[in-house]
């Protein structure tokens, strides 16, 4: 520790020295280009000057001076209008010499029409705005003025040429460029075209000897359609092949002279241009016309079309013709079908039934043999003109397409008739129906004709309203059956059968006809013809006359009568009733019976009113419906006494069984495929069960000593039962008690079951999500207590109990009384703020105390052992000052 402390003061001088060196190295820097700058007499010269690493304002001022030998003459300044020497005042006043500021820290000295007298040293200076003088404040550059030795000219024959060419022609243009400059300079030659307001570069030979095509000419340069060649006597020749309309305009030769500077970079010192020629490209005219107008052709005949082309092109050229077919006149060439083509080499594409011939120089004939219906559509031809190039290849100069010609191919339709008859008609419901569709009087049919059928149904209406027919099924050309929505399910189940009995006979059979099948039926026979590509095309449809399927029906009637066998009985006895059924117009019916009960509105076990008790279906299978009394699972019986008589028994009746009992009967008739079909429903008269009793009347209430409790405390809720009238002995009455809670201030939510105890003392609890617990106990014969241990905030809400009394009759049978619901009471759960924050406060205070003590201990140890430093001091003699009076 002591050695590190002694080395630290030694590093401070080194750091200060380094900062001083950096400060001295930084300073103002004025820059001008490296010289000498070579410029051509009569051109404009711009010498840039910039400054960097300066202090003060961002916009700096500049002074320019010139020297031919030793003395400098002041030229111009950015901040002093009187800076200019007398020798330069006129040129500066005319604007031949001026300063052009490019930024706050850079300017350019511009000299127009530089002369040999301007050759010399130019110095750029910047007045100081720095706090200290550092760096350089001026820079010099030498300018060398040479004579103009560049000459550019066009063809020797004439200075400007006017050319008129056709599309696809080739032409060449020449220009001459030479320089006699004393310096080592290079020429940059560019051919340009002007077809509008601006010039565009075509092809350049740069000062570095590289060819550079202009924008849009790259592809033509790679293909060799545009070339730039050098020839004798410093000539530059532009060659253009396959001229198009974009090549029309004024052409000029632009030549610039370049020299390599002291910084090894190329600098353009002057530029000259000369217009060479004006080129006009005349478009090739081409008309394409089909000689025949819209026509109709009979199937099997030949189609003959001729395409005529006319052009103003002279010289050597070849025509290319392509015939197209389209189903729509609006289709594009990409959507149309190519039939045949003849290229510029007179090569015809192959086809068996279609031929293309060259009738004369301007006519091309298309012949389609044995036309078919599929050949109906629109035909058009496309022609193009090709011209030869210098390299032996061909170039397409123009292309046109004719207007489409409509061709209609008339099919040869077969002649036949269709007859529909019903071989089997139903007399009653569920009888079979069979229809036969026959093809008769077939004439003018070929071997490549086949027939298919479509079946339709039209519903009967009592009025004259028109009803749209519904498709039952249809067959396509290969006799594949396609089902309609009306018959799909029944056909898949085998209830409806479509078949082809013979070549000329089709059949429709309904295995079991229902009332919904009554209506008109008809068939449509379609004739299909085979075409050249072995495809089948529908050529004709013939519709048969409709056949009605109808039989007279009478409405079903069903009567049900309920009879109570024992007119008087008391609770605990057996209730017995019979249901007698009679029906009309139903063939061999069977019956299904359902026993229902309508309980009084005071009965809360079924708030909907009607309860389905037991049923017996048409196959005599008994099923318990909504009978939920587990103690009397075998307490209800429904049996079939006769074919039309049923008996219902209920053993050990309870007071809660009071209500109106009915028989709901459904008549079933045999349907197709061994299935039963519902015919009609009937409802019996009601049979009432009413118990006249003078027993006790029970009342229920809920009580709690404290309805507002805190979280974690115990809540006691009492369910108290009271009786009015004669009170039975405690052993003769028992209760089922259930506790419910509604988690809201208003009773607008579904109640939640908390716990229940039955009359045998078995306690059931519902599943809970919180940490609180429940207990339910009987504390007296008429009091039941619900305790909520460790209450939480979700235990709030309206709480009530539902009691089901059970009373033992004189015969020893337990009778269930109606359920009784108590009036709810609201339990409020609050949070104990002190207990809630007690433990967090104690933990926070403890942690703060520990952290404070730990901080003190760390500070003491650091000051004791880590930061101790021995300091040796010279001992000084301490003496008190003597009073002046004593002196």
mmCIF file of N, CA and C in Angstrom, residues 284-384:
data_model
loop_
_atom_site.group_PDB
_atom_site.id
_atom_site.type_symbol
_atom_site.label_atom_id
_atom_site.label_comp_id
_atom_site.label_asym_id
_atom_site.label_seq_id
_atom_site.Cartn_x
_atom_site.Cartn_y
_atom_site.Cartn_z
ATOM 1 N N UNK A 284 -42.422 0.973 -89.916
ATOM 2 C CA UNK A 284 -42.891 0.102 -90.984
ATOM 3 C C UNK A 284 -44.387 -0.117 -90.838
ATOM 4 N N UNK A 285 -45.142 0.158 -91.868
ATOM 5 C CA UNK A 285 -46.593 -0.042 -91.849
ATOM 6 C C UNK A 285 -46.913 -1.497 -92.153
ATOM 7 N N UNK A 286 -47.856 -2.061 -91.388
ATOM 8 C CA UNK A 286 -48.255 -3.457 -91.577
ATOM 9 C C UNK A 286 -49.737 -3.578 -91.234
ATOM 10 N N UNK A 287 -50.528 -4.110 -92.187
ATOM 11 C CA UNK A 287 -51.952 -4.354 -91.988
ATOM 12 C C UNK A 287 -52.204 -5.853 -92.107
ATOM 13 N N UNK A 288 -52.983 -6.395 -91.162
ATOM 14 C CA UNK A 288 -53.309 -7.826 -91.139
ATOM 15 C C UNK A 288 -54.823 -7.942 -91.155
ATOM 16 N N UNK A 289 -55.368 -8.731 -92.105
ATOM 17 C CA UNK A 289 -56.811 -8.837 -92.280
ATOM 18 C C UNK A 289 -57.163 -10.245 -92.701
ATOM 19 N N UNK A 290 -58.218 -10.780 -92.068
ATOM 20 C CA UNK A 290 -58.756 -12.085 -92.484
ATOM 21 C C UNK A 290 -59.857 -11.815 -93.491
ATOM 22 N N UNK A 291 -59.727 -12.428 -94.655
ATOM 23 C CA UNK A 291 -60.629 -12.117 -95.777
ATOM 24 C C UNK A 291 -62.066 -12.533 -95.506
ATOM 25 N N UNK A 292 -62.293 -13.561 -94.704
ATOM 26 C CA UNK A 292 -63.652 -14.066 -94.463
ATOM 27 C C UNK A 292 -64.226 -13.406 -93.224
ATOM 28 N N UNK A 293 -65.503 -13.047 -93.303
ATOM 29 C CA UNK A 293 -66.190 -12.486 -92.132
ATOM 30 C C UNK A 293 -66.729 -13.635 -91.278
ATOM 31 N N UNK A 294 -67.556 -13.297 -90.285
ATOM 32 C CA UNK A 294 -68.127 -14.313 -89.398
ATOM 33 C C UNK A 294 -68.921 -15.328 -90.210
ATOM 34 N N UNK A 295 -68.717 -16.623 -89.900
ATOM 35 C CA UNK A 295 -69.357 -17.662 -90.684
ATOM 36 C C UNK A 295 -69.773 -18.809 -89.791
ATOM 37 N N UNK A 296 -70.627 -19.691 -90.348
ATOM 38 C CA UNK A 296 -71.135 -20.878 -89.661
ATOM 39 C C UNK A 296 -70.778 -22.100 -90.480
ATOM 40 N N UNK A 297 -70.331 -23.152 -89.782
ATOM 41 C CA UNK A 297 -69.886 -24.384 -90.444
ATOM 42 C C UNK A 297 -70.609 -25.547 -89.784
ATOM 43 N N UNK A 298 -71.001 -26.522 -90.594
ATOM 44 C CA UNK A 298 -71.655 -27.720 -90.075
ATOM 45 C C UNK A 298 -70.603 -28.690 -89.543
ATOM 46 N N UNK A 299 -70.950 -29.367 -88.469
ATOM 47 C CA UNK A 299 -70.028 -30.323 -87.851
ATOM 48 C C UNK A 299 -69.606 -31.374 -88.873
ATOM 49 N N UNK A 300 -68.287 -31.612 -88.972
ATOM 50 C CA UNK A 300 -67.740 -32.580 -89.910
ATOM 51 C C UNK A 300 -67.201 -31.965 -91.187
ATOM 52 N N UNK A 301 -67.576 -30.704 -91.513
ATOM 53 C CA UNK A 301 -67.058 -30.039 -92.699
ATOM 54 C C UNK A 301 -65.681 -29.437 -92.418
ATOM 55 N N UNK A 302 -65.128 -28.719 -93.423
ATOM 56 C CA UNK A 302 -63.808 -28.088 -93.300
ATOM 57 C C UNK A 302 -63.983 -26.584 -93.151
ATOM 58 N N UNK A 303 -63.068 -25.997 -92.377
ATOM 59 C CA UNK A 303 -63.046 -24.548 -92.151
ATOM 60 C C UNK A 303 -61.861 -23.974 -92.902
ATOM 61 N N UNK A 304 -62.107 -22.980 -93.784
ATOM 62 C CA UNK A 304 -61.073 -22.391 -94.627
ATOM 63 C C UNK A 304 -61.020 -20.884 -94.350
ATOM 64 N N UNK A 305 -59.861 -20.399 -93.835
ATOM 65 C CA UNK A 305 -59.659 -18.990 -93.527
ATOM 66 C C UNK A 305 -58.359 -18.525 -94.170
ATOM 67 N N UNK A 306 -58.324 -17.268 -94.662
ATOM 68 C CA UNK A 306 -57.133 -16.704 -95.316
ATOM 69 C C UNK A 306 -56.746 -15.411 -94.605
ATOM 70 N N UNK A 307 -55.443 -15.297 -94.297
ATOM 71 C CA UNK A 307 -54.895 -14.111 -93.639
ATOM 72 C C UNK A 307 -54.084 -13.327 -94.668
ATOM 73 N N UNK A 308 -54.486 -12.077 -94.956
ATOM 74 C CA UNK A 308 -53.807 -11.216 -95.916
ATOM 75 C C UNK A 308 -53.014 -10.141 -95.171
ATOM 76 N N UNK A 309 -51.742 -9.943 -95.602
ATOM 77 C CA UNK A 309 -50.911 -8.923 -94.977
ATOM 78 C C UNK A 309 -50.426 -7.958 -96.057
ATOM 79 N N UNK A 310 -50.356 -6.672 -95.708
ATOM 80 C CA UNK A 310 -49.829 -5.634 -96.609
ATOM 81 C C UNK A 310 -48.861 -4.775 -95.823
ATOM 82 N N UNK A 311 -47.729 -4.388 -96.466
ATOM 83 C CA UNK A 311 -46.711 -3.589 -95.801
ATOM 84 C C UNK A 311 -46.058 -2.653 -96.822
ATOM 85 N N UNK A 312 -45.544 -1.542 -96.348
ATOM 86 C CA UNK A 312 -44.819 -0.607 -97.207
ATOM 87 C C UNK A 312 -43.318 -0.882 -97.183
ATOM 88 N N UNK A 313 -42.940 -2.027 -96.610
ATOM 89 C CA UNK A 313 -41.526 -2.367 -96.521
ATOM 90 C C UNK A 313 -41.001 -2.776 -97.894
ATOM 91 N N UNK A 314 -39.839 -2.241 -98.265
ATOM 92 C CA UNK A 314 -39.185 -2.620 -99.520
ATOM 93 C C UNK A 314 -37.883 -3.318 -99.191
ATOM 94 N N UNK A 315 -37.323 -3.938 -100.177
ATOM 95 C CA UNK A 315 -36.066 -4.644 -99.966
ATOM 96 C C UNK A 315 -36.314 -6.062 -99.493
ATOM 97 N N UNK A 316 -35.320 -6.605 -98.823
ATOM 98 C CA UNK A 316 -35.371 -7.995 -98.383
ATOM 99 C C UNK A 316 -36.038 -8.051 -97.010
ATOM 100 N N UNK A 317 -37.093 -8.852 -96.920
ATOM 101 C CA UNK A 317 -37.743 -9.102 -95.633
ATOM 102 C C UNK A 317 -38.518 -10.410 -95.746
ATOM 103 N N UNK A 318 -38.885 -10.972 -94.574
ATOM 104 C CA UNK A 318 -39.668 -12.199 -94.505
ATOM 105 C C UNK A 318 -40.800 -11.992 -93.514
ATOM 106 N N UNK A 319 -41.943 -12.630 -93.794
ATOM 107 C CA UNK A 319 -43.114 -12.527 -92.919
ATOM 108 C C UNK A 319 -43.251 -13.780 -92.065
ATOM 109 N N UNK A 320 -43.720 -13.590 -90.863
ATOM 110 C CA UNK A 320 -44.017 -14.685 -89.937
ATOM 111 C C UNK A 320 -45.498 -14.600 -89.571
ATOM 112 N N UNK A 321 -46.224 -15.728 -89.713
ATOM 113 C CA UNK A 321 -47.667 -15.750 -89.498
ATOM 114 C C UNK A 321 -47.991 -16.820 -88.462
ATOM 115 N N UNK A 322 -48.856 -16.474 -87.514
ATOM 116 C CA UNK A 322 -49.307 -17.405 -86.475
ATOM 117 C C UNK A 322 -50.814 -17.282 -86.345
ATOM 118 N N UNK A 323 -51.502 -18.430 -86.362
ATOM 119 C CA UNK A 323 -52.959 -18.475 -86.207
ATOM 120 C C UNK A 323 -53.289 -18.830 -84.757
ATOM 121 N N UNK A 324 -54.287 -18.103 -84.192
ATOM 122 C CA UNK A 324 -54.725 -18.306 -82.805
ATOM 123 C C UNK A 324 -56.211 -18.629 -82.762
ATOM 124 N N UNK A 325 -56.599 -19.336 -81.662
ATOM 125 C CA UNK A 325 -58.008 -19.645 -81.403
ATOM 126 C C UNK A 325 -58.329 -19.274 -79.964
ATOM 127 N N UNK A 326 -59.510 -18.653 -79.770
ATOM 128 C CA UNK A 326 -59.938 -18.255 -78.429
ATOM 129 C C UNK A 326 -61.437 -18.435 -78.306
ATOM 130 N N UNK A 327 -61.887 -18.750 -77.098
ATOM 131 C CA UNK A 327 -63.319 -18.896 -76.858
ATOM 132 C C UNK A 327 -64.005 -17.561 -76.633
ATOM 133 N N UNK A 328 -63.230 -16.513 -76.348
ATOM 134 C CA UNK A 328 -63.804 -15.186 -76.108
ATOM 135 C C UNK A 328 -63.074 -14.166 -76.968
ATOM 136 N N UNK A 329 -63.769 -13.178 -77.492
ATOM 137 C CA UNK A 329 -63.076 -12.163 -78.314
ATOM 138 C C UNK A 329 -62.205 -11.233 -77.495
ATOM 139 N N UNK A 330 -62.370 -11.223 -76.171
ATOM 140 C CA UNK A 330 -61.603 -10.325 -75.315
ATOM 141 C C UNK A 330 -60.354 -10.971 -74.756
ATOM 142 N N UNK A 331 -60.086 -12.236 -75.064
ATOM 143 C CA UNK A 331 -58.895 -12.905 -74.532
ATOM 144 C C UNK A 331 -57.629 -12.311 -75.140
ATOM 145 N N UNK A 332 -56.569 -12.281 -74.351
ATOM 146 C CA UNK A 332 -55.271 -11.823 -74.837
ATOM 147 C C UNK A 332 -54.537 -12.978 -75.517
ATOM 148 N N UNK A 333 -53.387 -12.628 -76.147
ATOM 149 C CA UNK A 333 -52.617 -13.673 -76.829
ATOM 150 C C UNK A 333 -52.115 -14.731 -75.861
ATOM 151 N N UNK A 334 -51.815 -14.304 -74.626
ATOM 152 C CA UNK A 334 -51.326 -15.285 -73.650
ATOM 153 C C UNK A 334 -52.412 -16.275 -73.261
ATOM 154 N N UNK A 335 -53.698 -15.870 -73.332
ATOM 155 C CA UNK A 335 -54.803 -16.767 -72.998
ATOM 156 C C UNK A 335 -55.264 -17.588 -74.198
ATOM 157 N N UNK A 336 -54.939 -17.164 -75.410
ATOM 158 C CA UNK A 336 -55.414 -17.860 -76.603
ATOM 159 C C UNK A 336 -54.564 -19.100 -76.885
ATOM 160 N N UNK A 337 -55.124 -19.991 -77.725
ATOM 161 C CA UNK A 337 -54.457 -21.234 -78.110
ATOM 162 C C UNK A 337 -53.810 -21.067 -79.482
ATOM 163 N N UNK A 338 -52.528 -21.452 -79.581
ATOM 164 C CA UNK A 338 -51.813 -21.378 -80.850
ATOM 165 C C UNK A 338 -52.188 -22.596 -81.697
ATOM 166 N N UNK A 339 -52.709 -22.340 -82.897
ATOM 167 C CA UNK A 339 -53.076 -23.432 -83.804
ATOM 168 C C UNK A 339 -51.889 -23.857 -84.659
ATOM 169 N N UNK A 340 -51.367 -22.944 -85.498
ATOM 170 C CA UNK A 340 -50.223 -23.230 -86.361
ATOM 171 C C UNK A 340 -49.441 -21.943 -86.543
ATOM 172 N N UNK A 341 -48.163 -22.094 -86.902
ATOM 173 C CA UNK A 341 -47.328 -20.915 -87.148
ATOM 174 C C UNK A 341 -46.361 -21.214 -88.285
ATOM 175 N N UNK A 342 -46.009 -20.165 -89.035
ATOM 176 C CA UNK A 342 -45.022 -20.237 -90.104
ATOM 177 C C UNK A 342 -44.005 -19.133 -89.828
ATOM 178 N N UNK A 343 -42.749 -19.525 -89.530
ATOM 179 C CA UNK A 343 -41.754 -18.532 -89.134
ATOM 180 C C UNK A 343 -41.110 -17.892 -90.364
ATOM 181 N N UNK A 344 -40.135 -17.013 -90.129
ATOM 182 C CA UNK A 344 -39.529 -16.287 -91.247
ATOM 183 C C UNK A 344 -38.627 -17.179 -92.098
ATOM 184 N N UNK A 345 -38.361 -18.403 -91.622
ATOM 185 C CA UNK A 345 -37.623 -19.379 -92.430
ATOM 186 C C UNK A 345 -38.558 -20.308 -93.180
ATOM 187 N N UNK A 346 -39.883 -19.995 -93.184
ATOM 188 C CA UNK A 346 -40.911 -20.780 -93.883
ATOM 189 C C UNK A 346 -41.038 -22.186 -93.304
ATOM 190 N N UNK A 347 -40.805 -22.347 -92.009
ATOM 191 C CA UNK A 347 -40.974 -23.628 -91.326
ATOM 192 C C UNK A 347 -42.345 -23.614 -90.651
ATOM 193 N N UNK A 348 -43.189 -24.639 -90.950
ATOM 194 C CA UNK A 348 -44.544 -24.734 -90.433
ATOM 195 C C UNK A 348 -44.568 -25.754 -89.309
ATOM 196 N N UNK A 349 -45.248 -25.397 -88.181
ATOM 197 C CA UNK A 349 -45.401 -26.356 -87.080
ATOM 198 C C UNK A 349 -46.344 -27.470 -87.500
ATOM 199 N N UNK A 350 -46.160 -28.647 -86.889
ATOM 200 C CA UNK A 350 -46.890 -29.842 -87.289
ATOM 201 C C UNK A 350 -48.291 -29.863 -86.678
ATOM 202 N N UNK A 351 -49.263 -30.451 -87.447
ATOM 203 C CA UNK A 351 -50.614 -30.696 -86.965
ATOM 204 C C UNK A 351 -51.277 -31.682 -87.897
ATOM 205 N N UNK A 352 -52.145 -32.541 -87.331
ATOM 206 C CA UNK A 352 -52.763 -33.594 -88.137
ATOM 207 C C UNK A 352 -53.986 -33.085 -88.897
ATOM 208 N N UNK A 353 -54.891 -32.415 -88.181
ATOM 209 C CA UNK A 353 -56.143 -31.989 -88.783
ATOM 210 C C UNK A 353 -56.113 -30.546 -89.243
ATOM 211 N N UNK A 354 -55.037 -29.799 -88.973
ATOM 212 C CA UNK A 354 -54.952 -28.391 -89.336
ATOM 213 C C UNK A 354 -53.726 -28.200 -90.229
ATOM 214 N N UNK A 355 -53.872 -27.410 -91.278
ATOM 215 C CA UNK A 355 -52.763 -27.140 -92.185
ATOM 216 C C UNK A 355 -52.679 -25.640 -92.445
ATOM 217 N N UNK A 356 -51.444 -25.161 -92.688
ATOM 218 C CA UNK A 356 -51.173 -23.756 -92.985
ATOM 219 C C UNK A 356 -50.328 -23.712 -94.255
ATOM 220 N N UNK A 357 -50.809 -22.970 -95.254
ATOM 221 C CA UNK A 357 -50.115 -22.904 -96.542
ATOM 222 C C UNK A 357 -49.909 -21.454 -96.947
ATOM 223 N N UNK A 358 -48.804 -21.202 -97.702
ATOM 224 C CA UNK A 358 -48.457 -19.873 -98.197
ATOM 225 C C UNK A 358 -49.007 -19.754 -99.621
ATOM 226 N N UNK A 359 -50.138 -19.103 -99.772
ATOM 227 C CA UNK A 359 -50.791 -19.034 -101.081
ATOM 228 C C UNK A 359 -49.995 -18.141 -102.018
ATOM 229 N N UNK A 360 -49.700 -16.909 -101.647
ATOM 230 C CA UNK A 360 -48.840 -16.015 -102.410
ATOM 231 C C UNK A 360 -48.018 -15.211 -101.406
ATOM 232 N N UNK A 361 -47.351 -14.137 -101.889
ATOM 233 C CA UNK A 361 -46.439 -13.399 -101.022
ATOM 234 C C UNK A 361 -47.163 -12.780 -99.827
ATOM 235 N N UNK A 362 -48.429 -12.420 -99.990
ATOM 236 C CA UNK A 362 -49.146 -11.711 -98.941
ATOM 237 C C UNK A 362 -50.346 -12.469 -98.396
ATOM 238 N N UNK A 363 -50.553 -13.761 -98.745
ATOM 239 C CA UNK A 363 -51.732 -14.514 -98.304
ATOM 240 C C UNK A 363 -51.285 -15.830 -97.668
ATOM 241 N N UNK A 364 -51.930 -16.156 -96.539
ATOM 242 C CA UNK A 364 -51.614 -17.380 -95.795
ATOM 243 C C UNK A 364 -52.938 -18.024 -95.407
ATOM 244 N N UNK A 365 -53.093 -19.311 -95.810
ATOM 245 C CA UNK A 365 -54.376 -20.001 -95.697
ATOM 246 C C UNK A 365 -54.336 -21.007 -94.538
ATOM 247 N N UNK A 366 -55.411 -20.986 -93.709
ATOM 248 C CA UNK A 366 -55.590 -21.948 -92.616
ATOM 249 C C UNK A 366 -56.746 -22.863 -92.987
ATOM 250 N N UNK A 367 -56.517 -24.190 -92.929
ATOM 251 C CA UNK A 367 -57.529 -25.185 -93.271
ATOM 252 C C UNK A 367 -57.696 -26.132 -92.085
ATOM 253 N N UNK A 368 -58.916 -26.173 -91.532
ATOM 254 C CA UNK A 368 -59.249 -27.074 -90.417
ATOM 255 C C UNK A 368 -60.227 -28.105 -90.952
ATOM 256 N N UNK A 369 -59.814 -29.361 -90.982
ATOM 257 C CA UNK A 369 -60.648 -30.439 -91.519
ATOM 258 C C UNK A 369 -61.449 -31.105 -90.404
ATOM 259 N N UNK A 370 -62.643 -31.597 -90.792
ATOM 260 C CA UNK A 370 -63.514 -32.340 -89.869
ATOM 261 C C UNK A 370 -63.738 -31.536 -88.588
ATOM 262 N N UNK A 371 -64.342 -30.357 -88.724
ATOM 263 C CA UNK A 371 -64.545 -29.484 -87.558
ATOM 264 C C UNK A 371 -65.529 -30.109 -86.591
ATOM 265 N N UNK A 372 -65.379 -29.711 -85.343
ATOM 266 C CA UNK A 372 -66.210 -30.226 -84.263
ATOM 267 C C UNK A 372 -66.875 -29.045 -83.565
ATOM 268 N N UNK A 373 -67.814 -29.355 -82.646
ATOM 269 C CA UNK A 373 -68.480 -28.286 -81.902
ATOM 270 C C UNK A 373 -67.476 -27.516 -81.058
ATOM 271 N N UNK A 374 -66.436 -28.209 -80.583
ATOM 272 C CA UNK A 374 -65.419 -27.532 -79.780
ATOM 273 C C UNK A 374 -64.632 -26.505 -80.584
ATOM 274 N N UNK A 375 -64.708 -26.571 -81.923
ATOM 275 C CA UNK A 375 -63.990 -25.608 -82.758
ATOM 276 C C UNK A 375 -64.733 -24.281 -82.882
ATOM 277 N N UNK A 376 -65.909 -24.167 -82.263
ATOM 278 C CA UNK A 376 -66.640 -22.894 -82.283
ATOM 279 C C UNK A 376 -65.900 -21.886 -81.416
ATOM 280 N N UNK A 377 -65.717 -20.687 -81.931
ATOM 281 C CA UNK A 377 -65.004 -19.658 -81.196
ATOM 282 C C UNK A 377 -64.543 -18.545 -82.105
ATOM 283 N N UNK A 378 -63.399 -17.937 -81.730
ATOM 284 C CA UNK A 378 -62.868 -16.785 -82.453
ATOM 285 C C UNK A 378 -61.466 -17.109 -82.955
ATOM 286 N N UNK A 379 -61.233 -16.825 -84.260
ATOM 287 C CA UNK A 379 -59.959 -17.093 -84.920
ATOM 288 C C UNK A 379 -59.344 -15.755 -85.331
ATOM 289 N N UNK A 380 -58.039 -15.621 -85.113
ATOM 290 C CA UNK A 380 -57.336 -14.418 -85.568
ATOM 291 C C UNK A 380 -55.894 -14.805 -85.841
ATOM 292 N N UNK A 381 -55.248 -14.026 -86.725
ATOM 293 C CA UNK A 381 -53.873 -14.313 -87.091
ATOM 294 C C UNK A 381 -52.991 -13.131 -86.710
ATOM 295 N N UNK A 382 -51.735 -13.447 -86.430
ATOM 296 C CA UNK A 382 -50.734 -12.451 -86.066
ATOM 297 C C UNK A 382 -49.583 -12.547 -87.066
ATOM 298 N N UNK A 383 -49.170 -11.387 -87.617
ATOM 299 C CA UNK A 383 -48.102 -11.345 -88.610
ATOM 300 C C UNK A 383 -46.987 -10.438 -88.121
ATOM 301 N N UNK A 384 -45.740 -10.785 -88.485
ATOM 302 C CA UNK A 384 -44.570 -9.991 -88.124
ATOM 303 C C UNK A 384 -43.642 -9.919 -89.330
#
